[in-house]
XYZ file of C-alpha atoms in Angstrom:
732
model
C -16.763 0.892 39.723
C -15.608 4.393 40.601
C -15.660 7.751 38.873
C -12.640 10.057 38.650
C -12.709 13.596 37.329
C -9.608 15.593 36.556
C -7.272 17.198 34.057
C -4.678 15.396 31.943
C -1.277 16.484 33.242
C 0.833 14.187 31.038
C 0.392 11.628 28.241
C 2.833 8.840 29.116
C 1.942 6.600 26.172
C -0.598 6.468 23.385
C -1.209 3.978 20.595
C -2.690 5.754 17.582
C -3.616 2.392 16.083
C -6.094 1.229 18.752
C -6.556 4.295 20.979
C -4.926 2.763 24.091
C -3.253 5.334 26.354
C -1.502 5.781 29.697
C -2.160 9.156 31.337
C -1.309 11.147 34.439
C -4.623 12.625 35.571
C -4.643 15.491 38.052
C -7.595 14.882 40.373
C -7.161 17.736 42.807
C -4.271 19.746 44.152
C -0.968 18.107 43.327
C -2.287 14.536 43.263
C -1.687 12.669 39.993
C -3.342 9.330 39.196
C -2.218 6.884 36.518
C -5.141 6.102 34.194
C -4.966 3.410 31.498
C -7.447 2.333 28.852
C -8.885 3.200 25.443
C -8.669 7.004 25.470
C -8.177 8.100 21.839
C -6.041 11.166 21.085
C -5.628 12.476 24.656
C -4.174 15.960 25.070
C -2.580 17.669 28.047
C -5.072 20.101 29.552
C -8.175 18.080 28.661
C -10.633 17.356 31.462
C -11.983 13.818 31.740
C -14.696 12.065 33.708
C -13.517 8.443 33.831
C -15.472 5.424 35.061
C -13.467 2.306 35.901
C -11.707 0.176 38.524
C -8.490 0.309 40.495
C -5.865 -2.351 39.869
C -2.250 -3.050 40.789
C 0.334 -3.597 38.051
C 3.408 -5.679 38.873
C 5.772 -3.121 37.338
C 3.870 0.166 37.416
C 1.978 -0.062 40.677
C -1.519 1.234 41.402
C -3.483 2.461 38.370
C -7.048 3.198 37.336
C -8.411 1.110 34.447
C -10.863 3.215 32.457
C -13.932 1.477 31.037
C -16.014 4.545 30.104
C -15.071 8.183 29.764
C -16.587 11.548 29.035
C -14.520 14.464 27.837
C -15.075 17.759 29.584
C -13.470 20.622 27.701
C -11.036 22.784 29.711
C -12.746 25.631 31.548
C -10.200 27.841 33.313
C -7.761 30.002 31.380
C -4.844 27.947 32.706
C -6.429 24.648 31.637
C -7.185 26.063 28.180
C -3.610 27.361 27.888
C -2.176 23.941 28.792
C -4.575 22.264 26.366
C -3.671 24.447 23.386
C 0.045 24.466 24.285
C 0.108 20.667 23.876
C -0.197 21.246 20.085
C -3.518 19.420 19.984
C -4.525 21.906 17.265
C -2.191 22.050 14.280
C -0.683 25.496 13.852
C -0.905 26.434 17.537
C 2.180 26.106 19.741
C 2.813 27.393 23.264
C 3.541 31.001 22.199
C 0.498 31.288 19.961
C -1.652 29.582 22.630
C -0.560 32.191 25.175
C -1.518 35.084 22.854
C -4.931 33.543 22.091
C -5.786 32.863 25.751
C -4.540 36.296 26.775
C -6.985 37.799 24.277
C -10.065 35.642 24.980
C -9.511 33.993 28.376
C -12.111 31.428 29.417
C -14.134 32.203 26.263
C -11.338 30.913 23.984
C -12.747 27.498 23.077
C -16.256 28.825 22.460
C -14.829 31.394 20.042
C -12.686 28.771 18.282
C -15.763 26.623 17.714
C -18.448 29.217 16.966
C -16.710 32.465 15.952
C -13.308 31.404 14.607
C -12.932 34.543 12.469
C -12.462 36.508 15.714
C -9.116 34.736 16.170
C -7.793 37.214 13.591
C -7.946 39.787 16.417
C -4.855 38.053 17.834
C -1.580 39.506 16.488
C -0.022 37.140 13.951
C -3.254 35.370 12.928
C -4.727 36.234 9.540
C -8.402 35.858 8.713
C -7.664 32.767 6.579
C -5.576 31.182 9.299
C -8.292 31.913 11.866
C -10.825 30.020 9.758
C -8.387 27.112 9.360
C -7.790 26.923 13.128
C -11.532 26.889 13.771
C -12.037 24.093 11.241
C -9.180 22.079 12.757
C -10.605 22.540 16.269
C -14.083 21.354 15.242
C -12.541 18.387 13.442
C -10.457 17.408 16.476
C -13.441 17.612 18.820
C -15.640 15.627 16.429
C -12.914 13.065 15.846
C -12.399 12.469 19.555
C -16.115 12.053 20.168
C -16.369 9.581 17.287
C -13.358 7.638 18.555
C -15.003 7.300 21.955
C -18.180 6.053 20.267
C -16.157 3.523 18.255
C -14.216 2.392 21.317
C -17.489 1.820 23.176
C -18.577 -0.529 20.371
C -15.152 -2.201 19.975
C -14.523 -0.728 16.540
C -10.907 0.128 15.560
C -9.887 3.630 16.571
C -8.111 4.285 13.265
C -11.391 3.525 11.466
C -12.925 6.547 13.177
C -10.422 8.862 11.489
C -11.241 7.574 7.998
C -14.992 7.544 8.692
C -15.020 11.095 10.053
C -13.181 12.358 6.953
C -15.885 10.763 4.801
C -19.064 11.592 6.735
C -18.079 14.404 9.112
C -20.219 15.470 12.052
C -23.233 13.407 10.939
C -21.331 10.095 11.161
C -23.008 8.701 14.289
C -26.502 9.568 13.047
C -25.807 7.897 9.691
C -24.407 4.758 11.337
C -27.465 4.336 13.546
C -29.515 4.397 10.336
C -27.242 1.925 8.494
C -24.190 0.549 10.344
C -23.023 -1.184 7.173
C -21.996 2.183 5.747
C -18.702 1.301 7.422
C -18.158 -1.230 4.632
C -17.957 1.558 2.039
C -14.926 1.606 -0.241
C -11.914 3.336 1.281
C -12.804 2.691 4.923
C -11.183 -0.779 5.045
C -13.392 -1.781 7.977
C -13.210 -5.384 9.255
C -16.546 -7.036 8.446
C -16.733 -9.034 11.678
C -16.413 -5.899 13.822
C -18.976 -3.989 11.739
C -21.370 -6.947 11.785
C -21.082 -7.249 15.570
C -21.706 -3.498 15.881
C -24.803 -3.758 13.659
C -26.220 -6.636 15.695
C -25.603 -4.628 18.900
C -27.779 -1.919 17.340
C -30.562 -4.455 16.743
C -30.047 -5.439 13.092
C -31.610 -8.873 12.479
C -29.591 -11.772 11.052
C -31.572 -11.802 7.790
C -31.976 -8.022 7.536
C -31.628 -7.041 3.848
C -28.952 -4.479 4.756
C -26.872 -7.203 6.424
C -27.322 -9.694 3.598
C -26.442 -7.149 0.909
C -23.417 -5.966 2.898
C -22.270 -9.594 3.247
C -22.537 -10.187 -0.513
C -20.591 -7.018 -1.288
C -18.000 -7.931 1.343
C -17.379 -11.355 -0.205
C -16.831 -9.817 -3.636
C -14.584 -7.049 -2.307
C -12.673 -9.472 -0.077
C -11.944 -11.682 -3.078
C -10.547 -8.736 -5.033
C -7.542 -8.985 -2.688
C -7.157 -12.624 -3.767
C -6.979 -11.428 -7.373
C -10.495 -12.318 -8.526
C -12.349 -9.951 -10.851
C -15.615 -11.864 -10.256
C -16.975 -14.926 -8.454
C -19.114 -17.756 -9.842
C -22.631 -17.124 -8.552
C -22.905 -20.486 -6.791
C -19.610 -19.927 -4.942
C -20.643 -16.391 -3.953
C -23.970 -17.670 -2.638
C -22.397 -20.469 -0.601
C -19.626 -18.275 0.849
C -22.046 -15.503 1.890
C -24.540 -17.960 3.431
C -21.716 -19.433 5.511
C -20.387 -15.999 6.489
C -23.781 -14.759 7.715
C -25.216 -18.107 8.907
C -28.316 -17.648 6.743
C -30.114 -19.791 4.155
C -28.883 -19.818 0.551
C -32.265 -18.521 -0.647
C -31.830 -15.444 1.574
C -28.541 -14.725 -0.196
C -30.074 -15.357 -3.642
C -32.822 -12.868 -2.822
C -30.144 -10.359 -1.805
C -28.245 -10.890 -5.081
C -31.497 -10.335 -6.995
C -32.117 -7.035 -5.192
C -28.554 -5.863 -5.870
C -28.831 -6.826 -9.548
C -32.118 -4.929 -9.797
C -30.445 -1.871 -8.259
C -27.465 -2.158 -10.670
C -25.125 -2.745 -7.728
C -24.028 -6.090 -9.216
C -23.585 -7.395 -12.783
C -24.389 -10.957 -13.890
C -22.601 -12.525 -16.895
C -22.133 -15.928 -18.536
C -18.464 -16.834 -18.948
C -17.054 -20.208 -19.987
C -20.433 -21.836 -19.427
C -21.013 -20.585 -15.869
C -22.972 -17.739 -14.347
C -20.743 -15.184 -12.620
C -21.224 -12.032 -10.554
C -19.149 -8.853 -10.862
C -19.038 -5.654 -8.898
C -19.989 -3.000 -11.489
C -16.641 -1.204 -11.427
C -14.743 -4.457 -12.103
C -17.096 -5.431 -14.933
C -16.720 -2.009 -16.509
C -12.935 -2.071 -16.120
C -12.595 -5.508 -17.714
C -14.926 -4.854 -20.646
C -13.387 -1.440 -21.314
C -9.836 -2.831 -21.243
C -10.765 -5.579 -23.715
C -12.442 -3.088 -26.054
C -9.541 -0.591 -26.029
C -6.811 -3.242 -26.332
C -8.534 -4.725 -29.379
C -8.781 -1.227 -30.874
C -5.043 -0.708 -30.376
C -4.323 -4.176 -31.786
C -6.406 -3.494 -34.902
C -4.602 -0.218 -35.572
C -1.615 -1.587 -37.523
C 0.613 1.309 -38.544
C 2.207 1.595 -42.010
C 5.911 0.798 -42.016
C 7.842 4.068 -41.647
C 9.936 5.245 -44.587
C 13.554 4.121 -44.447
C 12.924 1.551 -41.716
C 15.966 -0.536 -42.699
C 18.351 2.401 -42.403
C 16.751 3.398 -39.114
C 17.277 -0.126 -37.770
C 20.920 -0.081 -38.861
C 21.383 3.201 -37.028
C 19.763 1.710 -33.891
C 22.295 -1.136 -34.005
C 25.183 1.278 -34.578
C 24.166 3.500 -31.645
C 23.923 0.538 -29.291
C 27.005 -1.273 -30.568
C 24.986 -4.496 -30.451
C 24.378 -7.152 -33.041
C 20.724 -7.965 -32.373
C 19.450 -11.531 -32.432
C 16.619 -12.416 -34.814
C 13.951 -12.224 -32.098
C 15.336 -8.932 -30.780
C 15.266 -7.382 -34.247
C 11.715 -8.695 -34.717
C 10.643 -6.946 -31.495
C 12.030 -3.600 -32.686
C 10.391 -4.046 -36.109
C 7.057 -4.885 -34.459
C 7.283 -1.736 -32.349
C 7.508 0.292 -35.555
C 4.162 -0.963 -36.894
C 2.092 -2.102 -33.860
C -0.610 -0.148 -32.080
C 0.046 -2.337 -29.030
C 2.994 -4.667 -28.473
C 3.768 -7.078 -25.639
C 7.452 -7.810 -24.910
C 8.145 -10.635 -22.484
C 11.028 -12.817 -21.349
C 12.951 -13.982 -18.316
C 16.183 -12.533 -16.861
C 19.133 -12.293 -19.236
C 16.994 -12.449 -22.382
C 17.492 -8.811 -23.321
C 14.259 -6.996 -22.422
C 16.247 -3.908 -21.421
C 18.294 -4.062 -24.624
C 15.070 -4.221 -26.638
C 13.629 -1.282 -24.743
C 16.679 0.844 -25.484
C 16.512 -0.141 -29.159
C 12.828 0.739 -29.406
C 13.468 4.126 -27.773
C 16.313 4.765 -30.226
C 14.003 3.961 -33.155
C 11.225 6.211 -31.836
C 13.673 9.100 -31.387
C 14.517 8.826 -35.100
C 10.788 8.774 -35.871
C 10.331 11.953 -33.769
C 7.828 10.209 -31.481
C 7.390 11.472 -27.918
C 7.607 8.588 -25.424
C 6.234 8.390 -21.901
C 7.891 5.734 -19.700
C 6.111 4.390 -16.615
C 6.164 1.532 -14.119
C 3.814 0.427 -11.322
C 6.078 1.384 -8.374
C 8.523 4.146 -7.554
C 11.430 1.708 -7.316
C 10.581 0.169 -10.684
C 10.285 3.631 -12.255
C 13.657 4.638 -10.827
C 15.275 1.483 -12.228
C 13.648 2.127 -15.622
C 15.211 5.599 -15.621
C 18.615 4.152 -14.733
C 18.659 1.482 -17.470
C 17.229 3.637 -20.297
C 18.629 7.053 -19.424
C 15.130 8.475 -19.974
C 12.796 9.991 -17.386
C 10.242 7.498 -16.042
C 7.514 7.868 -13.444
C 5.005 5.703 -11.661
C 1.776 5.085 -13.543
C -0.096 6.847 -10.739
C 2.070 9.936 -11.039
C 1.829 9.965 -14.830
C -1.964 9.863 -14.499
C -1.792 12.598 -11.806
C -3.487 10.607 -9.058
C -5.344 12.428 -6.305
C -8.207 12.103 -3.846
C -11.743 13.311 -4.425
C -12.334 15.328 -1.264
C -16.095 14.719 -1.461
C -15.880 10.911 -1.557
C -12.383 10.139 -0.285
C -11.797 7.954 -3.368
C -8.840 7.973 -5.717
C -9.233 9.877 -8.970
C -6.911 10.588 -11.887
C -6.598 13.982 -13.535
C -5.603 12.280 -16.784
C -8.501 10.601 -18.581
C -10.448 10.715 -21.864
C -11.020 14.461 -21.485
C -7.458 15.253 -20.396
C -5.272 12.610 -22.073
C -1.556 11.969 -21.733
C 0.608 14.084 -24.023
C 2.654 11.332 -25.658
C 2.825 9.467 -28.949
C 3.951 6.239 -27.248
C 3.292 4.945 -23.730
C 5.773 2.309 -22.530
C 5.066 0.391 -19.303
C 7.672 -1.826 -17.637
C 7.028 -4.496 -14.961
C 3.599 -5.002 -16.499
C 2.995 -8.212 -14.512
C 2.317 -6.004 -11.463
C -0.497 -4.006 -13.099
C -4.026 -5.036 -12.114
C -7.182 -4.591 -14.175
C -8.285 -1.372 -12.453
C -4.977 0.410 -13.000
C -4.848 -0.760 -16.629
C -8.388 0.588 -17.101
C -7.323 4.021 -15.825
C -4.206 4.004 -18.005
C -6.073 3.068 -21.190
C -8.654 5.809 -20.596
C -5.839 8.370 -20.664
C -4.300 7.227 -23.977
C -5.965 8.750 -27.068
C -6.858 6.654 -30.094
C -4.081 6.482 -32.682
C -1.271 6.416 -30.122
C 0.985 3.431 -29.384
C 1.272 1.211 -26.334
C 4.213 -1.058 -25.468
C 3.936 -3.333 -22.425
C 7.024 -5.087 -21.048
C 7.056 -7.725 -18.331
C 7.639 -11.262 -17.106
C 4.387 -13.213 -16.566
C 6.205 -15.872 -14.509
C 6.728 -13.419 -11.665
C 4.074 -12.948 -8.993
C 0.755 -11.610 -10.309
C -0.622 -8.202 -9.267
C -1.704 -7.629 -5.682
C -5.017 -6.294 -7.014
C -7.671 -8.070 -9.124
C -7.032 -9.684 -12.489
C -3.816 -10.575 -14.317
C -4.027 -8.442 -17.470
C -0.515 -9.106 -18.782
C -0.896 -12.872 -18.509
C -4.394 -12.732 -20.010
C -3.185 -10.652 -22.952
C -0.338 -13.065 -23.686
C -2.559 -16.152 -23.390
C -5.317 -14.682 -25.546
C -3.212 -14.693 -28.706
C -5.131 -11.588 -29.788
C -2.350 -9.047 -29.320
C 1.015 -8.826 -31.046
C 3.689 -10.248 -28.733
C 7.396 -11.014 -28.823
C 8.683 -13.648 -26.386
C 12.420 -13.428 -25.770
C 13.833 -16.883 -25.007
C 17.560 -16.726 -25.789
C 19.804 -16.233 -22.743
C 22.785 -14.171 -23.855
C 26.354 -15.254 -23.244
C 27.125 -12.571 -20.676
C 24.000 -13.470 -18.708
C 24.980 -17.151 -18.830
C 27.942 -16.308 -16.593
C 25.497 -15.344 -13.824
C 24.229 -18.159 -11.624
C 21.430 -15.798 -10.530
C 20.145 -15.731 -14.120
C 20.676 -19.437 -14.798
C 19.089 -20.536 -11.507
C 16.099 -18.284 -12.143
C 15.504 -20.104 -15.434
C 16.031 -23.505 -13.790
C 13.430 -22.694 -11.160
C 11.016 -21.404 -13.787
C 11.321 -24.721 -15.630
C 10.742 -26.722 -12.452
C 14.400 -27.726 -12.031
C 16.245 -27.500 -8.720
C 18.606 -24.492 -8.654
C 22.344 -25.151 -8.422
C 23.157 -24.677 -4.734
C 26.671 -26.119 -4.420
C 28.671 -23.866 -6.719
C 31.062 -21.493 -4.953
C 32.824 -18.391 -6.292
C 29.635 -17.200 -7.978
C 26.892 -14.636 -7.423
C 24.482 -17.212 -5.939
C 25.084 -18.967 -2.596
C 23.145 -21.346 -0.393
C 23.779 -21.497 3.374
C 22.170 -24.478 5.073
C 20.960 -23.962 8.646
C 19.299 -26.449 10.997
C 16.940 -24.181 12.970
C 14.888 -21.012 12.568
C 17.026 -19.234 15.163
C 20.162 -20.149 13.220
C 18.596 -18.767 10.015
C 17.712 -15.482 11.715
C 21.166 -15.093 13.283
C 22.893 -15.865 9.972
C 20.775 -13.235 8.223
C 21.740 -10.750 10.930
C 25.460 -11.564 10.656
C 25.403 -11.276 6.856
C 23.779 -7.827 7.016
C 25.772 -6.427 9.923
C 29.309 -7.744 9.373
C 29.967 -10.426 6.770
C 28.804 -8.749 3.565
C 29.902 -5.204 4.506
C 33.367 -6.329 5.680
C 34.120 -9.262 3.387
C 32.433 -8.174 0.137
C 32.254 -4.406 0.500
C 28.462 -4.320 0.232
C 27.022 -1.732 2.666
C 24.051 -2.758 4.806
C 21.923 -0.150 3.038
C 22.366 -2.004 -0.270
C 21.292 -5.379 1.144
C 17.621 -6.387 1.109
C 16.365 -9.271 3.223
C 13.359 -11.093 1.752
C 11.074 -13.697 3.279
C 7.994 -15.435 1.895
C 6.146 -14.758 5.162
C 5.579 -12.057 7.769
C 5.173 -14.347 10.774
C 7.508 -16.639 12.710
C 11.182 -16.430 13.604
C 12.254 -16.108 9.949
C 9.302 -13.873 9.001
C 9.723 -10.189 8.255
C 8.279 -8.935 11.560
C 10.879 -10.731 13.688
C 13.726 -10.119 11.237
C 12.947 -6.394 11.166
C 13.136 -6.196 14.959
C 16.413 -8.153 14.955
C 17.991 -6.067 12.194
C 16.829 -2.750 13.639
C 18.419 -3.637 16.987
C 21.714 -4.422 15.218
C 21.842 -1.859 12.408
C 20.130 1.081 14.131
C 20.182 0.502 17.912
C 18.745 2.957 20.464
C 20.881 6.028 21.044
C 20.521 9.248 23.061
C 21.141 11.092 19.767
C 18.216 9.383 18.004
C 14.589 10.239 18.731
C 12.017 7.438 18.753
C 8.272 7.031 18.410
C 6.386 3.993 19.653
C 3.472 3.032 17.413
C 1.598 -0.178 18.118
C 4.152 -2.919 18.670
C 6.918 -1.175 16.730
C 9.305 1.618 17.680
C 10.208 3.961 14.824
C 13.692 5.441 15.222
C 15.613 8.117 13.366
C 17.768 6.348 10.786
C 15.334 3.463 10.252
C 14.577 2.097 6.800
C 10.782 2.140 6.308
C 8.266 1.341 3.577
C 4.926 2.901 2.655
C 2.322 0.110 2.679
C -0.648 1.803 1.001
C -1.143 4.495 -1.615
C -1.582 7.941 -0.071
C -2.266 10.673 -2.599
C -2.500 13.476 -0.036
C 0.953 13.369 1.598
C 2.965 16.421 0.596
C 6.578 15.966 -0.466
C 9.355 18.246 -1.576
C 12.571 17.500 -3.438
C 15.515 17.357 -1.067
C 17.268 19.969 -3.234
C 14.199 22.226 -3.027
C 13.605 22.090 -6.791
C 10.002 20.854 -6.701
C 7.044 19.945 -4.510
C 4.189 17.512 -5.034
C 1.795 15.068 -3.432
C 1.572 11.287 -3.209
C 3.627 8.525 -1.599
C 2.803 5.071 -2.944
C 2.615 1.486 -1.765
C 6.127 -0.027 -1.837
C 8.089 3.247 -1.671
C 11.100 2.759 0.644
C 12.773 5.582 2.550
C 14.739 6.549 5.652
C 13.475 8.341 8.763
C 15.520 11.528 9.056
C 13.760 13.202 11.983
C 11.074 12.652 14.617
C 9.538 15.702 16.315
C 7.478 14.828 19.422
C 6.493 18.490 19.813
C 4.731 18.784 16.470
C 3.943 15.039 16.453
C 5.474 14.587 13.019
C 8.056 12.311 11.426
C 10.078 13.104 8.297
C 10.979 10.379 5.815
C 13.217 10.780 2.761
C 12.279 8.586 -0.227
C 15.247 8.760 -2.606
C 15.166 12.480 -3.506
C 11.762 13.314 -1.962
C 11.139 14.380 1.631
C 7.695 13.749 3.170
C 6.278 14.656 6.574
C 3.962 12.241 8.412
C 1.594 13.135 11.207
C 1.825 10.582 14.048
C -1.736 9.476 13.252
C -0.468 8.359 9.805
C 2.253 6.019 11.064
C 0.055 2.985 10.399
C 0.921 3.563 6.728
C 4.599 2.791 7.361
C 6.417 -0.357 8.410
C 10.028 -1.344 8.911
C 11.786 -2.340 5.679
C 15.077 -3.958 6.699
C 13.239 -7.148 5.733
C 10.192 -7.354 3.467
C 8.015 -10.035 1.922
C 8.795 -11.177 -1.606
C 5.414 -9.760 -2.665
C 6.480 -6.281 -1.496
C 9.769 -6.507 -3.409
C 8.085 -6.771 -6.816
C 9.326 -4.227 -9.303
C 12.510 -3.544 -7.325
C 16.116 -4.600 -7.839
C 18.764 -4.702 -5.135
C 22.523 -5.037 -5.204
C 22.352 -7.970 -2.781
C 19.386 -10.094 -1.679
C 19.216 -12.503 1.266
C 16.249 -14.896 1.083
C 15.073 -17.077 3.963
C 13.866 -20.592 3.124
C 12.043 -22.416 5.912
C 8.811 -24.309 6.498
C 5.569 -22.486 5.829
C 2.253 -22.355 4.033
C 2.164 -24.007 0.576
C 0.528 -20.815 -0.644
C 3.735 -18.908 0.219
C 6.280 -21.608 -0.623
C 5.663 -21.473 -4.367
C 7.759 -21.462 -7.514
C 6.620 -17.967 -8.487
C 7.719 -16.571 -5.111
C 11.157 -18.232 -5.365
C 11.549 -17.078 -8.989
C 10.510 -13.513 -8.136
C 12.930 -13.392 -5.175
C 15.869 -14.623 -7.258
C 15.212 -12.061 -10.006
C 15.305 -9.185 -7.480
C 19.100 -9.597 -7.036
C 21.496 -7.676 -9.276
C 24.947 -8.772 -7.991
C 24.476 -11.296 -5.200
C 21.813 -13.688 -3.940
C 22.140 -15.749 -0.746
C 19.502 -18.272 0.330
C 19.642 -19.168 4.029
C 17.687 -22.147 5.335
C 16.745 -25.647 4.239
C 17.531 -27.240 0.902
C 14.279 -29.195 1.253
C 12.291 -25.951 1.351
C 13.962 -24.733 -1.843
C 12.990 -28.046 -3.465
C 9.379 -27.689 -2.281
C 9.167 -24.153 -3.685
C 10.666 -25.248 -7.003
C 8.120 -28.052 -7.429
C 5.121 -26.062 -6.214
C 4.020 -24.645 -9.559
C 0.392 -24.370 -8.522
C -0.695 -20.837 -9.279
C -3.835 -19.850 -7.450
C -6.521 -19.615 -10.081
C -7.849 -16.130 -10.594
C -11.373 -15.556 -11.822
C -10.851 -13.109 -14.665
C -12.639 -12.723 -17.980
C -10.178 -10.545 -19.907
C -8.674 -13.412 -21.941
C -12.151 -14.600 -23.054
C -13.208 -11.059 -23.913
C -10.074 -10.520 -26.029
C -10.869 -13.789 -27.825
C -14.490 -12.715 -28.355
C -15.830 -15.596 -26.285
C -17.607 -13.633 -23.536
C -21.411 -13.496 -23.614
């Protein structure tokens, strides 16, 4: 082991995801040494004391592998100037850095940390901006120190950023007291890493903090599998196995958490179950409010028959009996469910209901779970629609880091009718927030297809409501003549009924291309996107969406994205790039937001409005990458958002995406891969959902046998949810 001390002259590479970096360290005179290792957020001009070993890399030669490091803040005026000029502090570039250092010299960093208001003595810096610079500097220093602490204990570097935002400068002290604070909501910490960290700090295997954290982890982990609760015996067994402790130790932990009101115990369908409090409250509240809406039958409006005739005249449609019944029900129902497969007229019904409500002078609010679904709802109805999150004015509580909604019981939505499309995607927590924002006496219309994939989050409210029989519902079953001409529509219904889709018909909107290997599937997908569909069918690459049931493997989205990026948006001297983890973002790339972020600022591309919030599933295009300011600009339809490089973990390539991620969207052309995989992913609901994403053309590439397996695999993973029983009055 040796120790090197020097100043960072250049940052050759850094991975914001795990903190790994390659640096040029000046260790005296003009000598530069290559240093590699976990060195989070390095900045040119920083001084480091690095402990490690020399090694020889086959391609890069002699380098120093850092195992431990200590940051030594720049001391000389030149070092401080280089440090600040590297844009390590937002709002300070080379010119501003020069003015600050000229004013304060070697005392600059002390003033930034302890007397930031004095920065207003520098021309061009206001008192407010001086305070902001000081706050940013303290945050950066604290963040780096925390990242080093996390790296020492093999905790993810990106976790340090989220933890610091939540707990600030006292983070390390708090974690020594209770390392399982890292399991708090919003931190998304991996339990195994946190548990290993806790044991390193001396926490015993049966320590109450560890046991209680394990119980909470099991319940939270199963939310991602769609469960609103777990049977108590299953929770006990799973936690005992996770922690390698006795079942009685877990039972004692459950008892303590129940006593502290951190868990809720209920009897459902003859078994004892355990909820997290927020899920119990969400489920019981949703049941109570839905039953209130259902009980509030509304008197038939005057002149309903003439209004219905006018609806038919405006649309130029002769409604079927079930379609007319749906519109009539909307006139008198406090809550109405409208469901049906493709081609059954859900959109036609929606337009008819909106026409009726316009005559009744009712103000309607239209919403959908995702931005793409909201955009499509606007296109098909001609009315403004937004995401549910945006309608509820989602934001982040700066004190807790948790999501909050401005619209609630005290600040309700200003609408007579709330209409939600793609309701199958809405989980119990989002429905809870929506219902809290709708005043009593208003109307609620929920439209969806329960045979599509269930929500990513816990529960399946739409399916539970339909199965309960407690809420007025209209099921559209007739496939209209025009839709019968579409093999996409007819095959979707075949699959939904467990029948093999028609794969041999040509001259249609649905094609099957058999391939004998994974490589052949991937190359066919590439050729279809790059040349065959654009040249032969006039469908631009930007209007083609590749879907796969899986992320991994040759025909998974990760490999297909790399293949398609190389073909559709290859490297070019005119296009800037940014390496992040294993992926290289490039100007012109199609990317997708993979988690809700309520803080990201956006502005309309025409400059007409600004706002905050980019949501899970939003797809956009990278328009610029600025290495100097370490930012990347992405345009989502008509909104432009700027990402700091530390936020790039929230984006992934979107030339190909999983079927789950495509929910709520519709594309001109869809290419679906069909190859071997997990039975969990090769299911009927995934095949059905993929088929119904295509508007004009669907091509399946792969094995006929896989399509058959998916068609027959009707097994839907059972979700533990009590909403149906509560709506039926059977919950204890």
